[in-house]
Structures are given as C-alpha cells and as structure tokens.
PDB file of C-alpha atoms in Angstrom:
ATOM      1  CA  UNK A   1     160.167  61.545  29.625  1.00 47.00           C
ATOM      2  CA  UNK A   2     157.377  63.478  27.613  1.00 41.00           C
ATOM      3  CA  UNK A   3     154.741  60.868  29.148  1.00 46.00           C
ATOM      4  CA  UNK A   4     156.215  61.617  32.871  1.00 40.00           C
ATOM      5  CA  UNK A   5     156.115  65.216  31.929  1.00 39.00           C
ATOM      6  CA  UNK A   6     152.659  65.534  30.651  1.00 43.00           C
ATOM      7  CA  UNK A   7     151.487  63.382  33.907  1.00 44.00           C
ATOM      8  CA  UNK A   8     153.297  66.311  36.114  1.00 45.00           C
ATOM      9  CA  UNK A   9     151.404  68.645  34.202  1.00 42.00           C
ATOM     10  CA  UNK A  10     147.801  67.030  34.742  1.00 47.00           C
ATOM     11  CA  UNK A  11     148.467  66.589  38.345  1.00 46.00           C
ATOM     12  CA  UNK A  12     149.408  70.476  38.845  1.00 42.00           C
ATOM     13  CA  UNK A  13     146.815  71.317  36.736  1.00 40.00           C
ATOM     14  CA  UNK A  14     144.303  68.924  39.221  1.00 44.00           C
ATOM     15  CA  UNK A  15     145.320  70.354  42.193  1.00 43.00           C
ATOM     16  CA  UNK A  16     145.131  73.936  41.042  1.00 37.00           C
ATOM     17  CA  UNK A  17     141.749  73.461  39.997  1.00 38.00           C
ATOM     18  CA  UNK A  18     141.203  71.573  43.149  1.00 36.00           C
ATOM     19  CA  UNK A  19     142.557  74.935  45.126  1.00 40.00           C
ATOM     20  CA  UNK A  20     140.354  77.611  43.217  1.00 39.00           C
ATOM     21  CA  UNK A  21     137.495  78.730  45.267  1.00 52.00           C
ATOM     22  CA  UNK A  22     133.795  78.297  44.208  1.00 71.00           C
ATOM     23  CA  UNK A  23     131.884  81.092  42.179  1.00 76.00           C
ATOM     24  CA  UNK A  24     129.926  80.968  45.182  1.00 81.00           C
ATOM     25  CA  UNK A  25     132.701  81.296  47.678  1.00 90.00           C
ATOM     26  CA  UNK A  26     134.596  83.855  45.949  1.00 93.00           C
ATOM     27  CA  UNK A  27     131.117  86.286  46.185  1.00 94.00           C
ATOM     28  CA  UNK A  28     130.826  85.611  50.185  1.00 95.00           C
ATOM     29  CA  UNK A  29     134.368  86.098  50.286  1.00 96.00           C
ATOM     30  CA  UNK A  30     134.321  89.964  48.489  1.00 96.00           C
ATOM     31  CA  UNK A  31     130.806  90.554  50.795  1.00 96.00           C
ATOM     32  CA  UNK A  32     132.841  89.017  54.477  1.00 97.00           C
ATOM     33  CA  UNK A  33     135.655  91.610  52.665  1.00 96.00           C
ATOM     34  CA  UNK A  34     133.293  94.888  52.510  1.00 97.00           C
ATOM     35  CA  UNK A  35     131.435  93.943  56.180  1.00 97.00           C
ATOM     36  CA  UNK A  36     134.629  93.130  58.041  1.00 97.00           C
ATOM     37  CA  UNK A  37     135.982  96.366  56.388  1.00 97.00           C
ATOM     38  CA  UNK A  38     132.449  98.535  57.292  1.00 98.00           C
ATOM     39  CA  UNK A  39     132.605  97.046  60.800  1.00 97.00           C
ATOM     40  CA  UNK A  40     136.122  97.573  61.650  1.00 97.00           C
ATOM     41  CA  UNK A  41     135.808 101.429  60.508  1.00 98.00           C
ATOM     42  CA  UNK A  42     132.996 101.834  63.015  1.00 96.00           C
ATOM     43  CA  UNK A  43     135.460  99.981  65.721  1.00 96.00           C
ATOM     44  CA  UNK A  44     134.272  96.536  66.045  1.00 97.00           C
ATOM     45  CA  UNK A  45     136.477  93.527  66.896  1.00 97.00           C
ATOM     46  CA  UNK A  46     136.577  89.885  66.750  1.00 97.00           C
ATOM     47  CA  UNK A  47     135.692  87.989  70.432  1.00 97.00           C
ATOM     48  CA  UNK A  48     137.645  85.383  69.159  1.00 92.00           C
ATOM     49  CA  UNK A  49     140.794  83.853  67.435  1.00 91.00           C
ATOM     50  CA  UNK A  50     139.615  84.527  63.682  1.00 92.00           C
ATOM     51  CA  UNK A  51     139.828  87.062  61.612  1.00 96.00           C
ATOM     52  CA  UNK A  52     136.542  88.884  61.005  1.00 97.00           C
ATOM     53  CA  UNK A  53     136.655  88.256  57.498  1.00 97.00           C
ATOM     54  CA  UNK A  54     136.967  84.319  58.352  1.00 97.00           C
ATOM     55  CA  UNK A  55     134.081  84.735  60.926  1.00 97.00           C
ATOM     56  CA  UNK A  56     131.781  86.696  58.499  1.00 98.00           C
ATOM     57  CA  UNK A  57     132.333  84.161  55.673  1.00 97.00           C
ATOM     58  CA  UNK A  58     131.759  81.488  57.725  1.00 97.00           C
ATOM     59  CA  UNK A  59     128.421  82.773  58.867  1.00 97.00           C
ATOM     60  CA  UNK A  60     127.784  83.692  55.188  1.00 97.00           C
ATOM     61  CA  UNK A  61     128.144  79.598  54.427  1.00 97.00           C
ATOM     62  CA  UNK A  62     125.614  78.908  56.940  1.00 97.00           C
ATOM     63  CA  UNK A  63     123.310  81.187  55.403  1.00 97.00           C
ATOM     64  CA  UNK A  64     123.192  79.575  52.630  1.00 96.00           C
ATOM     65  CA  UNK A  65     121.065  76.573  54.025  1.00 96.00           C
ATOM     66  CA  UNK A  66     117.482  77.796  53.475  1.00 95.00           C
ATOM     67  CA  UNK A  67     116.279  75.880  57.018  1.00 96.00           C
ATOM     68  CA  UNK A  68     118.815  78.808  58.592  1.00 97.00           C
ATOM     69  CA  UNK A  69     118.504  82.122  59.599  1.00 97.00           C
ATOM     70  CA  UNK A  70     120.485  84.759  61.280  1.00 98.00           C
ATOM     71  CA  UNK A  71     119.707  86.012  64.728  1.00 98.00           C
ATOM     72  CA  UNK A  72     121.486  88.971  65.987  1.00 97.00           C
ATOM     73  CA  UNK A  73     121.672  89.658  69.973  1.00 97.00           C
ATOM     74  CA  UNK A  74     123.089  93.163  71.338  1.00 95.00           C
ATOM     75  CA  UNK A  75     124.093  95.379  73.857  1.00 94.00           C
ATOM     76  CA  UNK A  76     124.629  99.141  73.081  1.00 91.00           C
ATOM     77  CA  UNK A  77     124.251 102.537  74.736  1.00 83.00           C
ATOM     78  CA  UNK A  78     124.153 103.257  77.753  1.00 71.00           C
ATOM     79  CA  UNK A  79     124.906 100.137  79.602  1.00 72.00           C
ATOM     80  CA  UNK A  80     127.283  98.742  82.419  1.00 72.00           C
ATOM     81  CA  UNK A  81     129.027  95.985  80.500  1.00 86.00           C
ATOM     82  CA  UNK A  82     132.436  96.035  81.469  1.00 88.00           C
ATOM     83  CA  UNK A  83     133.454  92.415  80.675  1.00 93.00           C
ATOM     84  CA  UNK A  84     132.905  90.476  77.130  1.00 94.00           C
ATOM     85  CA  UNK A  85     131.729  87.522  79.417  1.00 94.00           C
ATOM     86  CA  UNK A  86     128.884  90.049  80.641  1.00 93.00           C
ATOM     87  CA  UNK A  87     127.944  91.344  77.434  1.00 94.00           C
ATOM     88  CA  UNK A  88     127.746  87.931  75.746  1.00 95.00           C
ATOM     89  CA  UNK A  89     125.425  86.988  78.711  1.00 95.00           C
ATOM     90  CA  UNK A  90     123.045  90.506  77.736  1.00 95.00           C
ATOM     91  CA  UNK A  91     123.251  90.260  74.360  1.00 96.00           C
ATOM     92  CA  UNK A  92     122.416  86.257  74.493  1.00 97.00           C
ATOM     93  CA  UNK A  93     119.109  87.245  76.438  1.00 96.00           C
ATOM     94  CA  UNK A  94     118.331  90.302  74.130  1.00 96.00           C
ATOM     95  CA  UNK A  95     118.607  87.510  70.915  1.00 97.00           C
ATOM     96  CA  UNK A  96     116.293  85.307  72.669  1.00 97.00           C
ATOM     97  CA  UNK A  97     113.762  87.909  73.929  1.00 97.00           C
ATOM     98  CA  UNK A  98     113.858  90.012  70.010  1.00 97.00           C
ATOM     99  CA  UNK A  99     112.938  86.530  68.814  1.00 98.00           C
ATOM    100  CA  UNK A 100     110.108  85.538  71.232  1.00 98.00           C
ATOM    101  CA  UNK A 101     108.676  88.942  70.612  1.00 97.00           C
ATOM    102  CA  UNK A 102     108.430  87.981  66.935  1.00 97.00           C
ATOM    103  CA  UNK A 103     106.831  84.532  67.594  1.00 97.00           C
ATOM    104  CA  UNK A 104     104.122  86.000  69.749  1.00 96.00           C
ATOM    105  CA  UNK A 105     103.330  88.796  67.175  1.00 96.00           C
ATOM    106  CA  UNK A 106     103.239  85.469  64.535  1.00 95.00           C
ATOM    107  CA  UNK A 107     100.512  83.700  66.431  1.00 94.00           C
ATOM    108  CA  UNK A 108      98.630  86.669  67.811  1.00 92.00           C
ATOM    109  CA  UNK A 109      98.502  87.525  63.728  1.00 91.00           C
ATOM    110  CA  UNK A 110      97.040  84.006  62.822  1.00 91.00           C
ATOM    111  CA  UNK A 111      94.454  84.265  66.067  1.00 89.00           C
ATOM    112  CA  UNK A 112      92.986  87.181  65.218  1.00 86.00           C
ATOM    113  CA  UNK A 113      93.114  86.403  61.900  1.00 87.00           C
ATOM    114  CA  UNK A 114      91.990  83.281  60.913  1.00 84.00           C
ATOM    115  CA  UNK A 115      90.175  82.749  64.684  1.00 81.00           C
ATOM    116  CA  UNK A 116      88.313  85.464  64.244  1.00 70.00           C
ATOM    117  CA  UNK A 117      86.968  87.466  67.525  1.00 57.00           C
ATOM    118  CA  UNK A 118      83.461  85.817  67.370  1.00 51.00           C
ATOM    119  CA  UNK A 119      84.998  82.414  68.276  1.00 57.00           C
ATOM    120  CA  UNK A 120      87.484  83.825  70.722  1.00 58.00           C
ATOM    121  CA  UNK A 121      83.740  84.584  72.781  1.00 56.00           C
ATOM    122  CA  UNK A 122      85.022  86.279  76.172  1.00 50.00           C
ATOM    123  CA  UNK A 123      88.182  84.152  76.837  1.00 64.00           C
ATOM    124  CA  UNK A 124      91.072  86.523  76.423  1.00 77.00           C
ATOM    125  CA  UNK A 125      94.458  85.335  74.590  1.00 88.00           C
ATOM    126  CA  UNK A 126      96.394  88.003  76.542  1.00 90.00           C
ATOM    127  CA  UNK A 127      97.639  85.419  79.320  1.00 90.00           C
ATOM    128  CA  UNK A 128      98.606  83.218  76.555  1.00 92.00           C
ATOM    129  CA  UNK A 129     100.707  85.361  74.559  1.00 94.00           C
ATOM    130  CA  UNK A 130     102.682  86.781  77.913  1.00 95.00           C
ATOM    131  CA  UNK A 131     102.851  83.143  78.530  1.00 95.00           C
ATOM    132  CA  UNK A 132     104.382  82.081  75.303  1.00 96.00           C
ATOM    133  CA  UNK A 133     106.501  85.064  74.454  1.00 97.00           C
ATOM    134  CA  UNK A 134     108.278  84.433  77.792  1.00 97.00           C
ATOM    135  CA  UNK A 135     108.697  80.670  77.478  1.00 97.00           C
ATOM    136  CA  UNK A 136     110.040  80.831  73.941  1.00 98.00           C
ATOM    137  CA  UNK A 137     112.730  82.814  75.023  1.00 97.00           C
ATOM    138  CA  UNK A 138     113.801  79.822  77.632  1.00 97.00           C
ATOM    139  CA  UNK A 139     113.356  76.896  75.024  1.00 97.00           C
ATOM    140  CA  UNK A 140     115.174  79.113  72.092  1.00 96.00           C
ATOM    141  CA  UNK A 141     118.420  79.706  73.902  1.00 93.00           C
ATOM    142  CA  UNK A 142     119.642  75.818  74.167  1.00 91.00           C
ATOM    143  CA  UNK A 143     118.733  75.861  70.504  1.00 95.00           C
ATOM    144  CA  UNK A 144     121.109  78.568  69.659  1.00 95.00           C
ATOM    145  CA  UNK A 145     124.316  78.685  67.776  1.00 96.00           C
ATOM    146  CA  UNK A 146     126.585  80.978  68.211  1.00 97.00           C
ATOM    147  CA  UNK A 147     128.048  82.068  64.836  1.00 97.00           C
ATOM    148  CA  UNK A 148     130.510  84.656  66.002  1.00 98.00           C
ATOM    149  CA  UNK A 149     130.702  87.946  68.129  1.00 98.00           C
ATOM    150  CA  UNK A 150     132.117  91.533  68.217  1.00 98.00           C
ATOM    151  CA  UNK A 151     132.762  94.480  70.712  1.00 96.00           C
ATOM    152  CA  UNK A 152     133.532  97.720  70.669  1.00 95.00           C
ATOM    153  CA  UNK A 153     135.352  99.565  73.552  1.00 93.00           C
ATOM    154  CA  UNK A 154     134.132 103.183  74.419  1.00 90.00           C
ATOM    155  CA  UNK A 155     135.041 105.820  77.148  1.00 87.00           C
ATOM    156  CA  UNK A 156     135.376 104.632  80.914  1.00 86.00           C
ATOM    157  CA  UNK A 157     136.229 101.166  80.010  1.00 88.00           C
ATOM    158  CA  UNK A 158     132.310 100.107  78.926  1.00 92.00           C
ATOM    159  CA  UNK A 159     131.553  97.749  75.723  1.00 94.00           C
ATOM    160  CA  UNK A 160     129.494  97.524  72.899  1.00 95.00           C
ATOM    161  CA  UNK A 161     128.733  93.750  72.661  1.00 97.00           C
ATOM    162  CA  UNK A 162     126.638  92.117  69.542  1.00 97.00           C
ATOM    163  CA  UNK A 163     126.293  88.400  68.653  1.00 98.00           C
ATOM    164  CA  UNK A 164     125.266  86.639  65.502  1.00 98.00           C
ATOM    165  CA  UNK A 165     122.943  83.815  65.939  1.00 98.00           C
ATOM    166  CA  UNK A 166     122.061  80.840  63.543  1.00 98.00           C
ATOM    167  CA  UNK A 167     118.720  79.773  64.440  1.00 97.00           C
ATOM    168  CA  UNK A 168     117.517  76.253  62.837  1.00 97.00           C
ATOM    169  CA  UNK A 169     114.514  76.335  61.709  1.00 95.00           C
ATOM    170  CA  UNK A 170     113.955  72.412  62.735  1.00 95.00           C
ATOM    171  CA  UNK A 171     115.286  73.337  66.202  1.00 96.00           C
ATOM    172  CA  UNK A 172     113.305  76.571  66.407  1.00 96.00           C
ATOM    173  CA  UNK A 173     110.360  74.643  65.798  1.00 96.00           C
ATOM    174  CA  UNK A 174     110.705  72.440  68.663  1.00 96.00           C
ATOM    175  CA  UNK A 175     111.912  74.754  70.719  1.00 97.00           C
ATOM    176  CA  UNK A 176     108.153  77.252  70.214  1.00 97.00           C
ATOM    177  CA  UNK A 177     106.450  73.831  70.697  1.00 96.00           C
ATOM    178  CA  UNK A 178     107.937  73.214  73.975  1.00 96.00           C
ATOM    179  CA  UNK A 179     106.739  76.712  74.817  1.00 96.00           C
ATOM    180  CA  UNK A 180     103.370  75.991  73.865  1.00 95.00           C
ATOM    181  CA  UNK A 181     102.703  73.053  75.624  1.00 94.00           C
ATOM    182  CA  UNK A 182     104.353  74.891  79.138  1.00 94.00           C
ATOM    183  CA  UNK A 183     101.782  78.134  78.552  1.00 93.00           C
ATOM    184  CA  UNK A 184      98.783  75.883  78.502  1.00 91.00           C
ATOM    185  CA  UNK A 185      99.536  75.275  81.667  1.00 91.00           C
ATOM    186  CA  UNK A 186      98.798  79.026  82.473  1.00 88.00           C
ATOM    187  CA  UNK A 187      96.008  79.487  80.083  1.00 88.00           C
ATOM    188  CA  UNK A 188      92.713  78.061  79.888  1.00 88.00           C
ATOM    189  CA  UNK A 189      92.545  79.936  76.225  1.00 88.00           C
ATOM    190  CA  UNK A 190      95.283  78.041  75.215  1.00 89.00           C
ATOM    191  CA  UNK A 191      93.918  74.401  76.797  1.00 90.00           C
ATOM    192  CA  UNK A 192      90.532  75.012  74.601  1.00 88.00           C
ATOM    193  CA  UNK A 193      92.115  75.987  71.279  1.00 88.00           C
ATOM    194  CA  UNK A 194      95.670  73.857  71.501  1.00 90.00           C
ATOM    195  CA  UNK A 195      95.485  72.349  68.356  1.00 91.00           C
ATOM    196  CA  UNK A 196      94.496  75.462  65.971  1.00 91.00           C
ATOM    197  CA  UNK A 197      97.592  76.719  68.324  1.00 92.00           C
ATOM    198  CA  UNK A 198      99.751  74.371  67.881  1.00 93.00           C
ATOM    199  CA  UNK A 199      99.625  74.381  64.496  1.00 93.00           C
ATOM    200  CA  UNK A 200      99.950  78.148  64.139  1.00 94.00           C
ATOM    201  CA  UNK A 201     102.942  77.442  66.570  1.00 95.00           C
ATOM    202  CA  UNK A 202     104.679  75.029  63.715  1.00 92.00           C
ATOM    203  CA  UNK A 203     105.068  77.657  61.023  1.00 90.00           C
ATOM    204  CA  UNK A 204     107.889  79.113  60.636  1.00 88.00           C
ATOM    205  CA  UNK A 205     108.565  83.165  60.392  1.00 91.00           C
ATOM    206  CA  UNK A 206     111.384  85.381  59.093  1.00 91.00           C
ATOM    207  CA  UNK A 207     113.221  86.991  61.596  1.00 93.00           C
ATOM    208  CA  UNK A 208     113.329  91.194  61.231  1.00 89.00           C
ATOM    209  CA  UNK A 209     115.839  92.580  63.097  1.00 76.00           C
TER     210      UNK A 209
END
C-alpha cells in the first residue's frame, strides 16, 4: 500500500512539475499582462478569437528566435477605414513600405560609405534606390507573418487598425535579393556595381519603428 502510495505521489508530483510554466514563460506572461492591460486602456481590441494576452505572449515566443523581428503595420488618424478587412489591407502596405524605406536607407548608407563618391564617377544611384525601395515592398509582403492585430473604433464608425509582423530574417533576405535583381533591370548603376550591391543587399538591419 505504502509502495502504491509513494508511486501516486511521484506521478502527481511529475505532472505538476510538468504543468509549471518556464522562468522564461512566466516573464512574457507578466509583460503580454502589462501590454494587453496598457493597450486595452487606450481602447484596442483583439481582430481575432484570442485573448490579447494569448496573442501578445505568443508574439513574445517568437521573439525570442534571434533570426526574428517584429514588424508593425498601421493605420491611424484621419483615415476612411471603415471595415477591419480594409484596414488590414492599409496597414499590410504601410508594414511593407516602413520596411523598404529602411532597406534603401541600409544600402544607400553602405554606397556612400564604403563606395565612396569618387567611384560612383557621374552614374547616379537615385534610380536604383526608387527602384529597390519600391520592389522590396512587393517581395517582403509574401514573406510576412502575421502575428496578430488590433483596432480601435472612434466617432462616425472609422477604425484605428495596427498589425504586428514577424519578419524572418532568412526570408527577408531573399525577399531584398529578389528586389535587387528586378531594379537592375531599371538601373544601369545597379548592372555595373551588382555584386558590391548584392552583397550590401544580404546584410541584415534592425527594424526602427
């Protein structure tokens, strides 16, 4: 009886330990806590059937792989989104344009400096930057994954939209190459300096909101 007791015991005490949450887990859970709690006083909602503490921590999990990064995507002010549908389709495009923005400013930084202005000569890099910031934006948003999204409903039936991205840094990376090779075909700046380009292309950059 003792021995059937003391085997009840070990098995409770198993699955208990089994059922405890991580160190780690327990801190994203008290940090989803405090956002869900900020957001919902400023009258955000969930576009979806989770809880925004479930959504947040989530996101928070996905975070934690270092090839990750969050990319947020949003509509609000003065806009005309009426529908959730509509302001998932701005807010996508506003993600996808913020990050293309950044990748230009990346590789316009490495031209000038590490090209230098005396091997530029008189070929401009202009074309090839409008060129790449705007194909980025394409390749980037079949890369995206959408984490989770919130609204916020204001006066005259309008909405407040925001999304939060995951961008893969693997994916991302394929994705700016894909826009390099298309803006070559726009740029003879681009065609004589592709593979300094291409490899200023490759490296990664942290997103700034």
């Amino acid at each position: 009886m003792k021995k059937v007791l003391f085997i009840a015991m070990a098995m409770l005490v198993a699955c208990v330990a089994v059922a405890q949450p991580k160190t780690t887990d327990k801190a994203l859970w008290k940090q989803a806590q405090k956002k869900a709690k900020e957001l919902t006083n400023e009258g955000w909602k969930i576009d979806g059937s989770k809880t925004l503490e479930a959504a947040l921590f989530n996101h928070y999990k996905k975070l934690l792989d270092e090839n990750n990064q969050e990319l947020m995507g949003q509509v609000i002010g003065e806009t005309n989104t009426q529908t959730r549908q509509r302001g998932q389709s701005y807010a996508t495009t506003n993600a996808c344009n913020l990050y293309a923005k950044q990748a230009r400013q990346m590789v316009s930084g490495r031209v000038t400096n590490e090209m230098g202005v005396a091997k530029l000569g008189v070929e401009s890099p202009e074309t090839f930057y409008e060129a790449y910031e705007s194909r980025v934006a394409a390749e980037l948003q079949g890369e995206l994954k959408t984490s989770f999204a919130i609204f916020r409903e204001k006066k005259g039936g309008y909405l407040d939209y925001q999304i939060f991205f995951i961008v893969n840094e693997d994916s991302a990376s394929k994705a700016r190459l894909r826009a390099m090779e298309n803006a070559k075909k726009e740029s003879e700046f681009a065609r004589a300096h592709a593979e300094e380009l291409s490899e200023f292309v490759r490296k990664g950059f942290q997103i700034t909101e």
